[in-house]
mmCIF file with all atom_site columns, C-alpha atoms in Angstrom:
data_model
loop_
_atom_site.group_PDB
_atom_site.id
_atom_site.type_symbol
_atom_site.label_atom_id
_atom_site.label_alt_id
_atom_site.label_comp_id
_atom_site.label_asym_id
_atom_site.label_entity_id
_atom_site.label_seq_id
_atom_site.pdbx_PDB_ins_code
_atom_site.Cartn_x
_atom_site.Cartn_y
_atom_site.Cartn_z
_atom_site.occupancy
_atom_site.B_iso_or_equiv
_atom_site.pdbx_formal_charge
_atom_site.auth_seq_id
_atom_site.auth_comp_id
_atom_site.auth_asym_id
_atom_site.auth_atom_id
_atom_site.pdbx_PDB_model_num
ATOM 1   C CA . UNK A 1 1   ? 135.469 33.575 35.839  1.00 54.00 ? 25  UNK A CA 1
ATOM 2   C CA . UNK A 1 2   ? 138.034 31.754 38.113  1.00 60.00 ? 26  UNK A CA 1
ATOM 3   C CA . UNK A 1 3   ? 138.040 34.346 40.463  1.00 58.00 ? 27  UNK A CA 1
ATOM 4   C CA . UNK A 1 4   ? 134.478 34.758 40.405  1.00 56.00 ? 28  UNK A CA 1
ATOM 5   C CA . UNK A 1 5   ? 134.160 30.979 41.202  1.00 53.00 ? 29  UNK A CA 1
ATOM 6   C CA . UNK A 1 6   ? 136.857 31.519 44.213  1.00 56.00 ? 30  UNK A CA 1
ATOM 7   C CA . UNK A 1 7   ? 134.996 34.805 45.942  1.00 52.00 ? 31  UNK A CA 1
ATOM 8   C CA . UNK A 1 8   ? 131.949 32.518 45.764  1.00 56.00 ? 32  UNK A CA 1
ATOM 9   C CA . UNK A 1 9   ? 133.152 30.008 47.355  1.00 50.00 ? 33  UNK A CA 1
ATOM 10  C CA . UNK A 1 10  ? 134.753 31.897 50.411  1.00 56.00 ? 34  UNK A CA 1
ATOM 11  C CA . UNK A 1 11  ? 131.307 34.052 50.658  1.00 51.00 ? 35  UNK A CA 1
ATOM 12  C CA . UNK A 1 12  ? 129.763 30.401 50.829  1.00 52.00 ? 36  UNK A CA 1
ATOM 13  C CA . UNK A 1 13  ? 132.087 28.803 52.963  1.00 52.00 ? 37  UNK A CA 1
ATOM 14  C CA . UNK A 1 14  ? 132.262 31.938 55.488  1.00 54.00 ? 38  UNK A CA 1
ATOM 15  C CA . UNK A 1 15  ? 128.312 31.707 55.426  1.00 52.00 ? 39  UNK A CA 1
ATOM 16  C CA . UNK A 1 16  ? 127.524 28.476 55.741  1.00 53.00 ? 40  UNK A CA 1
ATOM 17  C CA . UNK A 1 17  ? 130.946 27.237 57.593  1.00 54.00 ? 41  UNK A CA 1
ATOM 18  C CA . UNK A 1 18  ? 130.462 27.990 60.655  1.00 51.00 ? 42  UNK A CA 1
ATOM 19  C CA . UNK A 1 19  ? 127.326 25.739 60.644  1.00 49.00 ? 43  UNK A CA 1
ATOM 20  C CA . UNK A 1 20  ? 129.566 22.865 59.647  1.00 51.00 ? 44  UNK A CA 1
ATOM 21  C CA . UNK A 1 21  ? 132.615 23.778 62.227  1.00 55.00 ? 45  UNK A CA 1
ATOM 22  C CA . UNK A 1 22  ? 130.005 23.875 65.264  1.00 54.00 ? 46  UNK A CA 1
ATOM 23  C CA . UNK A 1 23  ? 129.919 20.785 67.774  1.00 55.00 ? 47  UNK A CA 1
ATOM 24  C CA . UNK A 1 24  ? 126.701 19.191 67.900  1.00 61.00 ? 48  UNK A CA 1
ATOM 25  C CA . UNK A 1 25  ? 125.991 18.918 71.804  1.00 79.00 ? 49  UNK A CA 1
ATOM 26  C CA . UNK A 1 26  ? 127.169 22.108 73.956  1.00 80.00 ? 50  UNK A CA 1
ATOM 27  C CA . UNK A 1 27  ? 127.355 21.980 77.385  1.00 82.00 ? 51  UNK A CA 1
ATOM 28  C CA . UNK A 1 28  ? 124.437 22.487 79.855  1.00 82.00 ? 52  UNK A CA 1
ATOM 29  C CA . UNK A 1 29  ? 124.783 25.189 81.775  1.00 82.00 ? 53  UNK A CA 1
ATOM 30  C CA . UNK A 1 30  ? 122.736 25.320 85.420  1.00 79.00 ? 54  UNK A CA 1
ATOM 31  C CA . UNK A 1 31  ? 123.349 27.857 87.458  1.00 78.00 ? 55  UNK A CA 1
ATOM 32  C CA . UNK A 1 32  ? 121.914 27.338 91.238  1.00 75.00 ? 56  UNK A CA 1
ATOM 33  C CA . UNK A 1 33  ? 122.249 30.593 93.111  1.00 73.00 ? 57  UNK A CA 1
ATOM 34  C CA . UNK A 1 34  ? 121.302 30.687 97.056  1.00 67.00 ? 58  UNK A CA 1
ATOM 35  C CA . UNK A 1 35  ? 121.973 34.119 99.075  1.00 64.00 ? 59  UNK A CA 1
ATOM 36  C CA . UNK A 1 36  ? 122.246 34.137 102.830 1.00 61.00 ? 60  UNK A CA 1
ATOM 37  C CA . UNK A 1 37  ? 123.214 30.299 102.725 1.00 61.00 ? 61  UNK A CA 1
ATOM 38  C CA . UNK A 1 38  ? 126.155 29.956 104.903 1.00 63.00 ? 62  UNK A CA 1
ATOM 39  C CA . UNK A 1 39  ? 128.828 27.691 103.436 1.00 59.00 ? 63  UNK A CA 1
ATOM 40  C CA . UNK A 1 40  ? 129.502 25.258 106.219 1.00 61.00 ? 64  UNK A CA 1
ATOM 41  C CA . UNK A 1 41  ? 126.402 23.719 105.646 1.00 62.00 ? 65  UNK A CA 1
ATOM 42  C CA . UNK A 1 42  ? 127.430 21.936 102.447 1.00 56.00 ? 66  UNK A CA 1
ATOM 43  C CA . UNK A 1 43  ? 129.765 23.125 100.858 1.00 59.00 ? 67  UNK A CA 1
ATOM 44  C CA . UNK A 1 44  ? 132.922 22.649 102.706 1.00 61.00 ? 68  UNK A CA 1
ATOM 45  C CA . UNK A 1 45  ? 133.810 18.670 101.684 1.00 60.00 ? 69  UNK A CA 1
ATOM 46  C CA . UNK A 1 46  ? 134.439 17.571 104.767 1.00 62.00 ? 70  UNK A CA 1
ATOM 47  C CA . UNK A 1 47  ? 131.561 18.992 106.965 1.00 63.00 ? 71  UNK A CA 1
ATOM 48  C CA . UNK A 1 48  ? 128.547 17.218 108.332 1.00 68.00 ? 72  UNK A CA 1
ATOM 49  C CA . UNK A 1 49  ? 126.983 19.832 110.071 1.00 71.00 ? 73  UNK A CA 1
ATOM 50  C CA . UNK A 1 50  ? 123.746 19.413 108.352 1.00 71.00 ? 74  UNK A CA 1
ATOM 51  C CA . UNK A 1 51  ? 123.129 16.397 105.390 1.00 72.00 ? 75  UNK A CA 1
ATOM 52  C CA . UNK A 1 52  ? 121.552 17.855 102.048 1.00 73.00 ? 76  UNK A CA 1
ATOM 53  C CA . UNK A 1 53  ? 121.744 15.088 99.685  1.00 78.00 ? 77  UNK A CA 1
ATOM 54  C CA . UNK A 1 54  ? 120.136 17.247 96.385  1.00 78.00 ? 78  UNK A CA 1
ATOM 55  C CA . UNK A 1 55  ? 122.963 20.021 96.951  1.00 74.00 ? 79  UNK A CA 1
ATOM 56  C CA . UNK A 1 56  ? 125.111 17.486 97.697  1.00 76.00 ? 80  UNK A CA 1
ATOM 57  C CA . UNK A 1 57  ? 124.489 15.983 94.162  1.00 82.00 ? 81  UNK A CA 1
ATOM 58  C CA . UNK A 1 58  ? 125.112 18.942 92.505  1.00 77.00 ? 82  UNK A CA 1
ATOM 59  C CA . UNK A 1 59  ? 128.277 19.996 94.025  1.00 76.00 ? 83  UNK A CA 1
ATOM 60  C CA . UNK A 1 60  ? 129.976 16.666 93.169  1.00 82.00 ? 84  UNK A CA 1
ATOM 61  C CA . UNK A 1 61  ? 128.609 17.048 89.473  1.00 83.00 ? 85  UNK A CA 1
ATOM 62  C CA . UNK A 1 62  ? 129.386 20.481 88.826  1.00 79.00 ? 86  UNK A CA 1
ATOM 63  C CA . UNK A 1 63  ? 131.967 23.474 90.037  1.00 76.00 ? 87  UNK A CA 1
ATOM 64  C CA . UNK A 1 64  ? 131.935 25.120 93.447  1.00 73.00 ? 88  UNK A CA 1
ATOM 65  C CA . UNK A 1 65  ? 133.421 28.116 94.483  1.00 73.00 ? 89  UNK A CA 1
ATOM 66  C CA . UNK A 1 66  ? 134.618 28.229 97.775  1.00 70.00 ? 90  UNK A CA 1
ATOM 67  C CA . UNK A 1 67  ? 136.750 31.763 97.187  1.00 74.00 ? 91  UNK A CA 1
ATOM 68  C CA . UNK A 1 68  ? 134.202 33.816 95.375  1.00 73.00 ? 92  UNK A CA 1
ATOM 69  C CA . UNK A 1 69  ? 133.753 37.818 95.813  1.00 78.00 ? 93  UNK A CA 1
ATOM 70  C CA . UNK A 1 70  ? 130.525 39.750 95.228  1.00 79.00 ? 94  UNK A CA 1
ATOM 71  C CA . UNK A 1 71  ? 131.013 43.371 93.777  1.00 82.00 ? 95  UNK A CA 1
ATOM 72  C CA . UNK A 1 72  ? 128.682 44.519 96.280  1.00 86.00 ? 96  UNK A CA 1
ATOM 73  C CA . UNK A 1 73  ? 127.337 43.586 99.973  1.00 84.00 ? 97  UNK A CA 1
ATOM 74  C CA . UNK A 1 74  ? 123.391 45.094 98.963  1.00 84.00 ? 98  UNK A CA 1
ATOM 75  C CA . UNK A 1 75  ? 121.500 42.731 97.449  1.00 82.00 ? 99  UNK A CA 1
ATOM 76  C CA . UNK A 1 76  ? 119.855 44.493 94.481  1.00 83.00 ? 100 UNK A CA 1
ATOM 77  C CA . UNK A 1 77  ? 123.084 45.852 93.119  1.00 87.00 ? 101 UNK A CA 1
ATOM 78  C CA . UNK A 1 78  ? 125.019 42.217 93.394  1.00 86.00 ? 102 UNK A CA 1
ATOM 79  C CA . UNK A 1 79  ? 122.333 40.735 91.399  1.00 85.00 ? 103 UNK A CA 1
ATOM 80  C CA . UNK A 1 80  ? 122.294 43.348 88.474  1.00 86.00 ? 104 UNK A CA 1
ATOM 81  C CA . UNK A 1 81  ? 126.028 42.761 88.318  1.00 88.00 ? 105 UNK A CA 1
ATOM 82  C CA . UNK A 1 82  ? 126.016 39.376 88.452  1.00 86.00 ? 106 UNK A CA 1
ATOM 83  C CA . UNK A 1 83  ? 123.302 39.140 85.354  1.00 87.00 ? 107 UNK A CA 1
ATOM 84  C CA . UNK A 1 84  ? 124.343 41.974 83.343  1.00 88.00 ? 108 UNK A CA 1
ATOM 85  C CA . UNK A 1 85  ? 128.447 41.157 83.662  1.00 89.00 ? 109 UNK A CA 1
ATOM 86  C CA . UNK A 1 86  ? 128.879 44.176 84.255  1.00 89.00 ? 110 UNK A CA 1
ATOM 87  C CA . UNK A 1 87  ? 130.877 46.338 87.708  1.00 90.00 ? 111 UNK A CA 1
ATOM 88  C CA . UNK A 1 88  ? 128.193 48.516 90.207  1.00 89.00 ? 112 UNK A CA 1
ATOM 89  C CA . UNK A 1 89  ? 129.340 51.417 88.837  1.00 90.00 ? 113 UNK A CA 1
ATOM 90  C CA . UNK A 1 90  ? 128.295 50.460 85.059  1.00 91.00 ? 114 UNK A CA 1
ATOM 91  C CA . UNK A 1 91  ? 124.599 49.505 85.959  1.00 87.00 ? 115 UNK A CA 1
ATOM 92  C CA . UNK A 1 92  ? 124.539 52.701 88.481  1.00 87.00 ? 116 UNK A CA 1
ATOM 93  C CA . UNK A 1 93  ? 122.520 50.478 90.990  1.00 85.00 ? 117 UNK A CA 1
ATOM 94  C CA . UNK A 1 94  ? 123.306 51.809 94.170  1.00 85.00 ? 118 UNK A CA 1
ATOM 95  C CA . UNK A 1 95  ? 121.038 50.464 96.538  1.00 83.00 ? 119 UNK A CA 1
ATOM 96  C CA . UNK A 1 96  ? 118.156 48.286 96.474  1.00 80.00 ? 120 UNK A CA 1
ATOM 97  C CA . UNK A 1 97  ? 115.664 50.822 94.531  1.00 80.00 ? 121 UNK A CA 1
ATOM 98  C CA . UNK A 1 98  ? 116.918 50.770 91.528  1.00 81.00 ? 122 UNK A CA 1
ATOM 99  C CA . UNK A 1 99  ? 118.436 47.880 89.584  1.00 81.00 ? 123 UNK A CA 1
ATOM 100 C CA . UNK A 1 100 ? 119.167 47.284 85.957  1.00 83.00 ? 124 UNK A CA 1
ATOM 101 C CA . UNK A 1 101 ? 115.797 48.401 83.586  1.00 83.00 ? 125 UNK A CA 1
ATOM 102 C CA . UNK A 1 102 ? 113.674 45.448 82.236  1.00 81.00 ? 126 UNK A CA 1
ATOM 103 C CA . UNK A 1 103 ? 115.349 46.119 78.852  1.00 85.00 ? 127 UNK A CA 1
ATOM 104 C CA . UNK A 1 104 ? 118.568 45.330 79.956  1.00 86.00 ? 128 UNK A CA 1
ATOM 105 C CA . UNK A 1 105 ? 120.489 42.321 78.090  1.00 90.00 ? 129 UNK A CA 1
ATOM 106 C CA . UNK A 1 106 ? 121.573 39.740 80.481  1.00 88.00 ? 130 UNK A CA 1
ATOM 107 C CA . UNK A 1 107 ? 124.369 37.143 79.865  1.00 89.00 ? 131 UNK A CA 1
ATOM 108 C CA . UNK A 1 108 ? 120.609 34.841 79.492  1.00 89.00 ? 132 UNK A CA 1
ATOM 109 C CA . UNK A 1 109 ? 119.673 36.630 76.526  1.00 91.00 ? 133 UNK A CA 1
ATOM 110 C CA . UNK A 1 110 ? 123.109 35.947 75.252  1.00 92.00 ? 134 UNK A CA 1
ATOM 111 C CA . UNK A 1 111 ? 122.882 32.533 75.994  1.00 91.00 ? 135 UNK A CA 1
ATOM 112 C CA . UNK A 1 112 ? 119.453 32.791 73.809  1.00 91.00 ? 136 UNK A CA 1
ATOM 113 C CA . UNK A 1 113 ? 121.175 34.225 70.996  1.00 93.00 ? 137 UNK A CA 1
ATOM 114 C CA . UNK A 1 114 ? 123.355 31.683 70.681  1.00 90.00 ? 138 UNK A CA 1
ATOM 115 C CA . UNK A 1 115 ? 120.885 28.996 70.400  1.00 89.00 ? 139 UNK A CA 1
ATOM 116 C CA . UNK A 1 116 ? 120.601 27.893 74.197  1.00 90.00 ? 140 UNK A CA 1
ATOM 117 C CA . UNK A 1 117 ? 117.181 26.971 75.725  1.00 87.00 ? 141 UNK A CA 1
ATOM 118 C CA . UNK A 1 118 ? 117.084 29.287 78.994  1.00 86.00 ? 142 UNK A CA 1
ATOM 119 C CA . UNK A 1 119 ? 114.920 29.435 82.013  1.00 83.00 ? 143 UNK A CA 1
ATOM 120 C CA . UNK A 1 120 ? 115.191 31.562 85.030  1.00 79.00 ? 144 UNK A CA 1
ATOM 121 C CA . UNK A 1 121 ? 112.941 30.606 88.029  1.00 76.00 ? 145 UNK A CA 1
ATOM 122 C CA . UNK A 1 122 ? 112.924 32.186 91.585  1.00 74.00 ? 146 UNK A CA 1
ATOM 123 C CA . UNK A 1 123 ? 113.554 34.765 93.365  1.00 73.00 ? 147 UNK A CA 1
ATOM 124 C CA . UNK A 1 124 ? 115.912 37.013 90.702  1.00 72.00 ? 148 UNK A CA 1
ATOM 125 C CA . UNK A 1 125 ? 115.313 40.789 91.762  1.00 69.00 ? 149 UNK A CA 1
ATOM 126 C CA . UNK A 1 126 ? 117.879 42.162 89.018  1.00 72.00 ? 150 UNK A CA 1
ATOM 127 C CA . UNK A 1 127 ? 115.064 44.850 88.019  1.00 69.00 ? 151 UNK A CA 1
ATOM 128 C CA . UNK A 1 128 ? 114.042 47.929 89.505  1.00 66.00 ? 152 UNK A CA 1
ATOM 129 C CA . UNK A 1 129 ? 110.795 47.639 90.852  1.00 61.00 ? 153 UNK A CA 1
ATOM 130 C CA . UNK A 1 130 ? 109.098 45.021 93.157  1.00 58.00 ? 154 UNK A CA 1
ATOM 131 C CA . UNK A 1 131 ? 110.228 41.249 93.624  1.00 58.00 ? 155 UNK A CA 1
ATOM 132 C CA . UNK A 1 132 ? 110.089 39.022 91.000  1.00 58.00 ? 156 UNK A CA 1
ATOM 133 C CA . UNK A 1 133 ? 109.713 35.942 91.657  1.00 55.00 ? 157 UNK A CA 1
ATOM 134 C CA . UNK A 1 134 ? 109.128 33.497 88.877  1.00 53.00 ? 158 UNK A CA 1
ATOM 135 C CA . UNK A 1 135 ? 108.064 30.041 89.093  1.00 50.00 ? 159 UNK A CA 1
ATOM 136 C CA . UNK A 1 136 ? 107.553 28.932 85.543  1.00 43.00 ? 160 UNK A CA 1
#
């Protein structure tokens, strides 16, 4: 009986702890992507070249990466890499034609999973076909 009472409670605890371990507010998480925006413009801290208050803002509240790398130059394949996670090679998109399929699980849909509200808006192009641009 003792032991019966004791693999109970672990199934219970392992079911129902994690519920109780998790912190109540998470993190936000925007991500503001621009292509062909060229980094003087705002993003080095000391340049004036051009004032843009609104990207301003979020630079000083957020992270910016002044030393980042893309895993490819065309756009199409950049794009499926950067929302699957995953190298060129592993979403075989070579070229602008063909990009991931509109099955494909993004790190979005793993946000999703895991409880986050998500929203993608804009120009994303990470699927084969023709632009997508979303707007709500």
């Amino acid at each position: 009986m003792e032991k019966m009472f004791w693999v109970s409670f672990i199934f219970f605890f392992l079911y129902f702890g994690q519920s109780f371990c998790q912190n109540v507010s998470r993190p936000n998480i925007v991500m503001v992507m621009s292509d062909a925006f060229d980094g003087r413009l705002s993003f080095d801290p000391g340049s004036k070249v051009v004032e843009l208050p609104y990207i301003n803002y979020l630079r000083q509240l957020g992270s910016t990466f002044l030393n980042a790398y893309t895993n490819s130059p065309i756009c199409c394949p950049s794009r499926a890499a950067m929302w699957s996670g995953q190298f060129v090679h592993l979403t075989q998109s070579w070229n602008n034609y063909k990009c991931l399929e509109t099955n494909a699980t993004t790190w979005m849909d793993l946000l999703e999973k895991n409880g986050y509200l998500t929203k993608m808006m804009g120009k994303l192009d990470f699927t084969s076909g023709s632009h997508s641009v979303r707007y709500c």
